[in-house]
Amino acid sequence: LRRCCIFVYRPKFDGGGIRWPFIFDMVISSLFVGQILLTIQMVLKQAAGPAIAASIPMLPTLLSVLNMKKKYMRSFRDAALLQTSLLDGWDSSKVTSEEQREEFRSFLVDAHKAAYVPVC
């Protein structure tokens, strides 16, 4: 019976972190579109000061996006939506370092990969 239960169990499908880069790109692209539209609106109203003030944040936004992609793209691709939802259950009163969070993330990735190893 135990053997049958093991082979009948089908885990929920989890596409890995394939959705995170798309969601991130959508949010950032909408942020850029908003900044561009605000700048264009200020230029059309012939308001030079507000147009300059609206266009200044574009460069820091671009630099931070490039920095975030360089730093977190591996985590985006490794961490699945289902497993990262477990991170919300962590005790927020307990202080954790970046190394502890990275260790837990790599544990989730390894567990996720091991779950799909065929057992034959």
JSON list of C-alpha atoms in Angstrom, two decimals:
[
{"chain": "A", "resi": 1, "resn": "LEU", "atom": "CA", "xyz": [0.00, 0.00, 0.00]},
{"chain": "A", "resi": 2, "resn": "ARG", "atom": "CA", "xyz": [2.80, 2.40, 0.90]},
{"chain": "A", "resi": 3, "resn": "ARG", "atom": "CA", "xyz": [4.51, 1.78, -2.43]},
{"chain": "A", "resi": 4, "resn": "CYS", "atom": "CA", "xyz": [1.27, 2.50, -4.30]},
{"chain": "A", "resi": 5, "resn": "CYS", "atom": "CA", "xyz": [0.71, 5.73, -2.40]},
{"chain": "A", "resi": 6, "resn": "ILE", "atom": "CA", "xyz": [4.23, 6.90, -3.21]},
{"chain": "A", "resi": 7, "resn": "PHE", "atom": "CA", "xyz": [3.78, 6.34, -6.93]},
{"chain": "A", "resi": 8, "resn": "VAL", "atom": "CA", "xyz": [0.25, 7.76, -7.02]},
{"chain": "A", "resi": 9, "resn": "TYR", "atom": "CA", "xyz": [1.21, 11.04, -5.35]},
{"chain": "A", "resi": 10, "resn": "ARG", "atom": "CA", "xyz": [1.51, 13.80, -7.92]},
{"chain": "A", "resi": 11, "resn": "PRO", "atom": "CA", "xyz": [2.92, 17.08, -6.66]},
{"chain": "A", "resi": 12, "resn": "LYS", "atom": "CA", "xyz": [1.42, 20.37, -7.82]},
{"chain": "A", "resi": 13, "resn": "PHE", "atom": "CA", "xyz": [2.97, 21.63, -11.01]},
{"chain": "A", "resi": 14, "resn": "ASP", "atom": "CA", "xyz": [5.45, 24.38, -10.34]},
{"chain": "A", "resi": 15, "resn": "GLY", "atom": "CA", "xyz": [7.10, 26.15, -13.23]},
{"chain": "A", "resi": 16, "resn": "GLY", "atom": "CA", "xyz": [10.06, 27.29, -11.18]},
{"chain": "A", "resi": 17, "resn": "GLY", "atom": "CA", "xyz": [10.88, 30.96, -11.34]},
{"chain": "A", "resi": 18, "resn": "ILE", "atom": "CA", "xyz": [9.90, 31.40, -14.95]},
{"chain": "A", "resi": 19, "resn": "ARG", "atom": "CA", "xyz": [7.25, 34.01, -14.08]},
{"chain": "A", "resi": 20, "resn": "TRP", "atom": "CA", "xyz": [9.34, 36.32, -11.87]},
{"chain": "A", "resi": 21, "resn": "PRO", "atom": "CA", "xyz": [11.43, 37.98, -14.63]},
{"chain": "A", "resi": 22, "resn": "PHE", "atom": "CA", "xyz": [8.29, 38.59, -16.69]},
{"chain": "A", "resi": 23, "resn": "ILE", "atom": "CA", "xyz": [6.44, 40.14, -13.73]},
{"chain": "A", "resi": 24, "resn": "PHE", "atom": "CA", "xyz": [9.48, 42.27, -12.88]},
{"chain": "A", "resi": 25, "resn": "ASP", "atom": "CA", "xyz": [9.85, 43.47, -16.49]},
{"chain": "A", "resi": 26, "resn": "MET", "atom": "CA", "xyz": [6.16, 44.36, -16.67]},
{"chain": "A", "resi": 27, "resn": "VAL", "atom": "CA", "xyz": [6.31, 46.42, -13.48]},
{"chain": "A", "resi": 28, "resn": "ILE", "atom": "CA", "xyz": [9.49, 48.22, -14.50]},
{"chain": "A", "resi": 29, "resn": "SER", "atom": "CA", "xyz": [8.29, 48.90, -18.04]},
{"chain": "A", "resi": 30, "resn": "SER", "atom": "CA", "xyz": [5.05, 50.39, -16.71]},
{"chain": "A", "resi": 31, "resn": "LEU", "atom": "CA", "xyz": [7.14, 52.56, -14.37]},
{"chain": "A", "resi": 32, "resn": "PHE", "atom": "CA", "xyz": [9.20, 53.81, -17.32]},
{"chain": "A", "resi": 33, "resn": "VAL", "atom": "CA", "xyz": [6.10, 54.46, -19.42]},
{"chain": "A", "resi": 34, "resn": "GLY", "atom": "CA", "xyz": [4.61, 56.49, -16.58]},
{"chain": "A", "resi": 35, "resn": "GLN", "atom": "CA", "xyz": [7.78, 58.55, -16.25]},
{"chain": "A", "resi": 36, "resn": "ILE", "atom": "CA", "xyz": [7.95, 59.15, -19.99]},
{"chain": "A", "resi": 37, "resn": "LEU", "atom": "CA", "xyz": [4.28, 60.14, -20.23]},
{"chain": "A", "resi": 38, "resn": "LEU", "atom": "CA", "xyz": [4.63, 62.54, -17.31]},
{"chain": "A", "resi": 39, "resn": "THR", "atom": "CA", "xyz": [7.67, 64.14, -18.94]},
{"chain": "A", "resi": 40, "resn": "ILE", "atom": "CA", "xyz": [5.87, 64.47, -22.28]},
{"chain": "A", "resi": 41, "resn": "GLN", "atom": "CA", "xyz": [2.84, 65.98, -20.58]},
{"chain": "A", "resi": 42, "resn": "MET", "atom": "CA", "xyz": [5.01, 68.58, -18.85]},
{"chain": "A", "resi": 43, "resn": "VAL", "atom": "CA", "xyz": [6.83, 69.39, -22.12]},
{"chain": "A", "resi": 44, "resn": "LEU", "atom": "CA", "xyz": [3.52, 69.85, -23.94]},
{"chain": "A", "resi": 45, "resn": "LYS", "atom": "CA", "xyz": [2.35, 72.22, -21.22]},
{"chain": "A", "resi": 46, "resn": "GLN", "atom": "CA", "xyz": [5.62, 74.13, -21.72]},
{"chain": "A", "resi": 47, "resn": "ALA", "atom": "CA", "xyz": [6.61, 73.66, -18.11]},
{"chain": "A", "resi": 48, "resn": "ALA", "atom": "CA", "xyz": [10.39, 73.27, -18.33]},
{"chain": "A", "resi": 49, "resn": "GLY", "atom": "CA", "xyz": [11.09, 72.86, -14.61]},
{"chain": "A", "resi": 50, "resn": "PRO", "atom": "CA", "xyz": [8.56, 70.09, -13.96]},
{"chain": "A", "resi": 51, "resn": "ALA", "atom": "CA", "xyz": [9.60, 68.37, -17.21]},
{"chain": "A", "resi": 52, "resn": "ILE", "atom": "CA", "xyz": [13.21, 68.27, -16.08]},
{"chain": "A", "resi": 53, "resn": "ALA", "atom": "CA", "xyz": [12.17, 67.14, -12.59]},
{"chain": "A", "resi": 54, "resn": "ALA", "atom": "CA", "xyz": [10.03, 64.37, -14.11]},
{"chain": "A", "resi": 55, "resn": "SER", "atom": "CA", "xyz": [12.85, 63.14, -16.35]},
{"chain": "A", "resi": 56, "resn": "ILE", "atom": "CA", "xyz": [15.60, 63.07, -13.70]},
{"chain": "A", "resi": 57, "resn": "PRO", "atom": "CA", "xyz": [14.42, 59.82, -11.98]},
{"chain": "A", "resi": 58, "resn": "MET", "atom": "CA", "xyz": [14.72, 57.84, -15.22]},
{"chain": "A", "resi": 59, "resn": "LEU", "atom": "CA", "xyz": [18.50, 57.39, -14.93]},
{"chain": "A", "resi": 60, "resn": "PRO", "atom": "CA", "xyz": [18.52, 56.19, -11.30]},
{"chain": "A", "resi": 61, "resn": "THR", "atom": "CA", "xyz": [15.61, 53.88, -12.11]},
{"chain": "A", "resi": 62, "resn": "LEU", "atom": "CA", "xyz": [17.49, 52.38, -15.05]},
{"chain": "A", "resi": 63, "resn": "LEU", "atom": "CA", "xyz": [20.66, 51.93, -13.01]},
{"chain": "A", "resi": 64, "resn": "SER", "atom": "CA", "xyz": [18.80, 50.28, -10.14]},
{"chain": "A", "resi": 65, "resn": "VAL", "atom": "CA", "xyz": [16.98, 47.95, -12.54]},
{"chain": "A", "resi": 66, "resn": "LEU", "atom": "CA", "xyz": [20.28, 46.85, -14.06]},
{"chain": "A", "resi": 67, "resn": "ASN", "atom": "CA", "xyz": [21.76, 46.36, -10.59]},
{"chain": "A", "resi": 68, "resn": "MET", "atom": "CA", "xyz": [18.73, 44.34, -9.41]},
{"chain": "A", "resi": 69, "resn": "LYS", "atom": "CA", "xyz": [18.82, 42.11, -12.49]},
{"chain": "A", "resi": 70, "resn": "LYS", "atom": "CA", "xyz": [22.52, 41.47, -12.00]},
{"chain": "A", "resi": 71, "resn": "LYS", "atom": "CA", "xyz": [22.09, 40.70, -8.30]},
{"chain": "A", "resi": 72, "resn": "TYR", "atom": "CA", "xyz": [18.76, 38.83, -8.21]},
{"chain": "A", "resi": 73, "resn": "MET", "atom": "CA", "xyz": [18.25, 37.21, -11.65]},
{"chain": "A", "resi": 74, "resn": "ARG", "atom": "CA", "xyz": [19.61, 33.85, -10.44]},
{"chain": "A", "resi": 75, "resn": "SER", "atom": "CA", "xyz": [17.22, 33.95, -7.50]},
{"chain": "A", "resi": 76, "resn": "PHE", "atom": "CA", "xyz": [14.35, 34.93, -9.83]},
{"chain": "A", "resi": 77, "resn": "ARG", "atom": "CA", "xyz": [14.95, 31.91, -12.01]},
{"chain": "A", "resi": 78, "resn": "ASP", "atom": "CA", "xyz": [15.56, 29.44, -9.18]},
{"chain": "A", "resi": 79, "resn": "ALA", "atom": "CA", "xyz": [12.80, 30.34, -6.74]},
{"chain": "A", "resi": 80, "resn": "ALA", "atom": "CA", "xyz": [9.35, 29.11, -7.62]},
{"chain": "A", "resi": 81, "resn": "LEU", "atom": "CA", "xyz": [6.16, 30.91, -6.67]},
{"chain": "A", "resi": 82, "resn": "LEU", "atom": "CA", "xyz": [4.91, 28.01, -4.58]},
{"chain": "A", "resi": 83, "resn": "GLN", "atom": "CA", "xyz": [8.11, 27.65, -2.55]},
{"chain": "A", "resi": 84, "resn": "THR", "atom": "CA", "xyz": [8.68, 31.37, -2.06]},
{"chain": "A", "resi": 85, "resn": "SER", "atom": "CA", "xyz": [5.22, 31.63, -0.56]},
{"chain": "A", "resi": 86, "resn": "LEU", "atom": "CA", "xyz": [6.72, 29.69, 2.36]},
{"chain": "A", "resi": 87, "resn": "LEU", "atom": "CA", "xyz": [8.95, 32.68, 3.08]},
{"chain": "A", "resi": 88, "resn": "ASP", "atom": "CA", "xyz": [5.88, 34.65, 4.17]},
{"chain": "A", "resi": 89, "resn": "GLY", "atom": "CA", "xyz": [5.46, 32.23, 7.05]},
{"chain": "A", "resi": 90, "resn": "TRP", "atom": "CA", "xyz": [8.78, 33.23, 8.61]},
{"chain": "A", "resi": 91, "resn": "ASP", "atom": "CA", "xyz": [8.68, 34.89, 11.99]},
{"chain": "A", "resi": 92, "resn": "SER", "atom": "CA", "xyz": [9.23, 38.58, 11.24]},
{"chain": "A", "resi": 93, "resn": "SER", "atom": "CA", "xyz": [10.36, 39.30, 14.79]},
{"chain": "A", "resi": 94, "resn": "LYS", "atom": "CA", "xyz": [13.35, 37.02, 14.24]},
{"chain": "A", "resi": 95, "resn": "VAL", "atom": "CA", "xyz": [16.25, 38.83, 12.59]},
{"chain": "A", "resi": 96, "resn": "THR", "atom": "CA", "xyz": [17.73, 36.96, 9.62]},
{"chain": "A", "resi": 97, "resn": "SER", "atom": "CA", "xyz": [20.79, 37.81, 7.62]},
{"chain": "A", "resi": 98, "resn": "GLU", "atom": "CA", "xyz": [21.11, 37.81, 3.87]},
{"chain": "A", "resi": 99, "resn": "GLU", "atom": "CA", "xyz": [23.24, 34.65, 4.10]},
{"chain": "A", "resi": 100, "resn": "GLN", "atom": "CA", "xyz": [20.49, 32.80, 6.01]},
{"chain": "A", "resi": 101, "resn": "ARG", "atom": "CA", "xyz": [17.88, 33.83, 3.44]},
{"chain": "A", "resi": 102, "resn": "GLU", "atom": "CA", "xyz": [20.20, 32.77, 0.59]},
{"chain": "A", "resi": 103, "resn": "GLU", "atom": "CA", "xyz": [20.81, 29.43, 2.31]},
{"chain": "A", "resi": 104, "resn": "PHE", "atom": "CA", "xyz": [17.06, 28.85, 2.66]},
{"chain": "A", "resi": 105, "resn": "ARG", "atom": "CA", "xyz": [16.50, 29.83, -0.98]},
{"chain": "A", "resi": 106, "resn": "SER", "atom": "CA", "xyz": [19.15, 27.37, -2.16]},
{"chain": "A", "resi": 107, "resn": "PHE", "atom": "CA", "xyz": [17.57, 24.69, 0.05]},
{"chain": "A", "resi": 108, "resn": "LEU", "atom": "CA", "xyz": [14.22, 25.32, -1.63]},
{"chain": "A", "resi": 109, "resn": "VAL", "atom": "CA", "xyz": [15.83, 25.09, -5.07]},
{"chain": "A", "resi": 110, "resn": "ASP", "atom": "CA", "xyz": [17.54, 21.81, -4.21]},
{"chain": "A", "resi": 111, "resn": "ALA", "atom": "CA", "xyz": [14.35, 20.38, -2.72]},
{"chain": "A", "resi": 112, "resn": "HIS", "atom": "CA", "xyz": [12.40, 21.46, -5.80]},
{"chain": "A", "resi": 113, "resn": "LYS", "atom": "CA", "xyz": [14.90, 19.78, -8.12]},
{"chain": "A", "resi": 114, "resn": "ALA", "atom": "CA", "xyz": [14.97, 16.63, -6.01]},
{"chain": "A", "resi": 115, "resn": "ALA", "atom": "CA", "xyz": [11.17, 16.39, -6.09]},
{"chain": "A", "resi": 116, "resn": "TYR", "atom": "CA", "xyz": [11.24, 15.81, -9.85]},
{"chain": "A", "resi": 117, "resn": "VAL", "atom": "CA", "xyz": [13.95, 13.14, -9.89]},
{"chain": "A", "resi": 118, "resn": "PRO", "atom": "CA", "xyz": [12.35, 9.96, -11.28]},
{"chain": "A", "resi": 119, "resn": "VAL", "atom": "CA", "xyz": [12.12, 7.13, -8.75]},
{"chain": "A", "resi": 120, "resn": "CYS", "atom": "CA", "xyz": [12.24, 3.98, -10.84]}
]
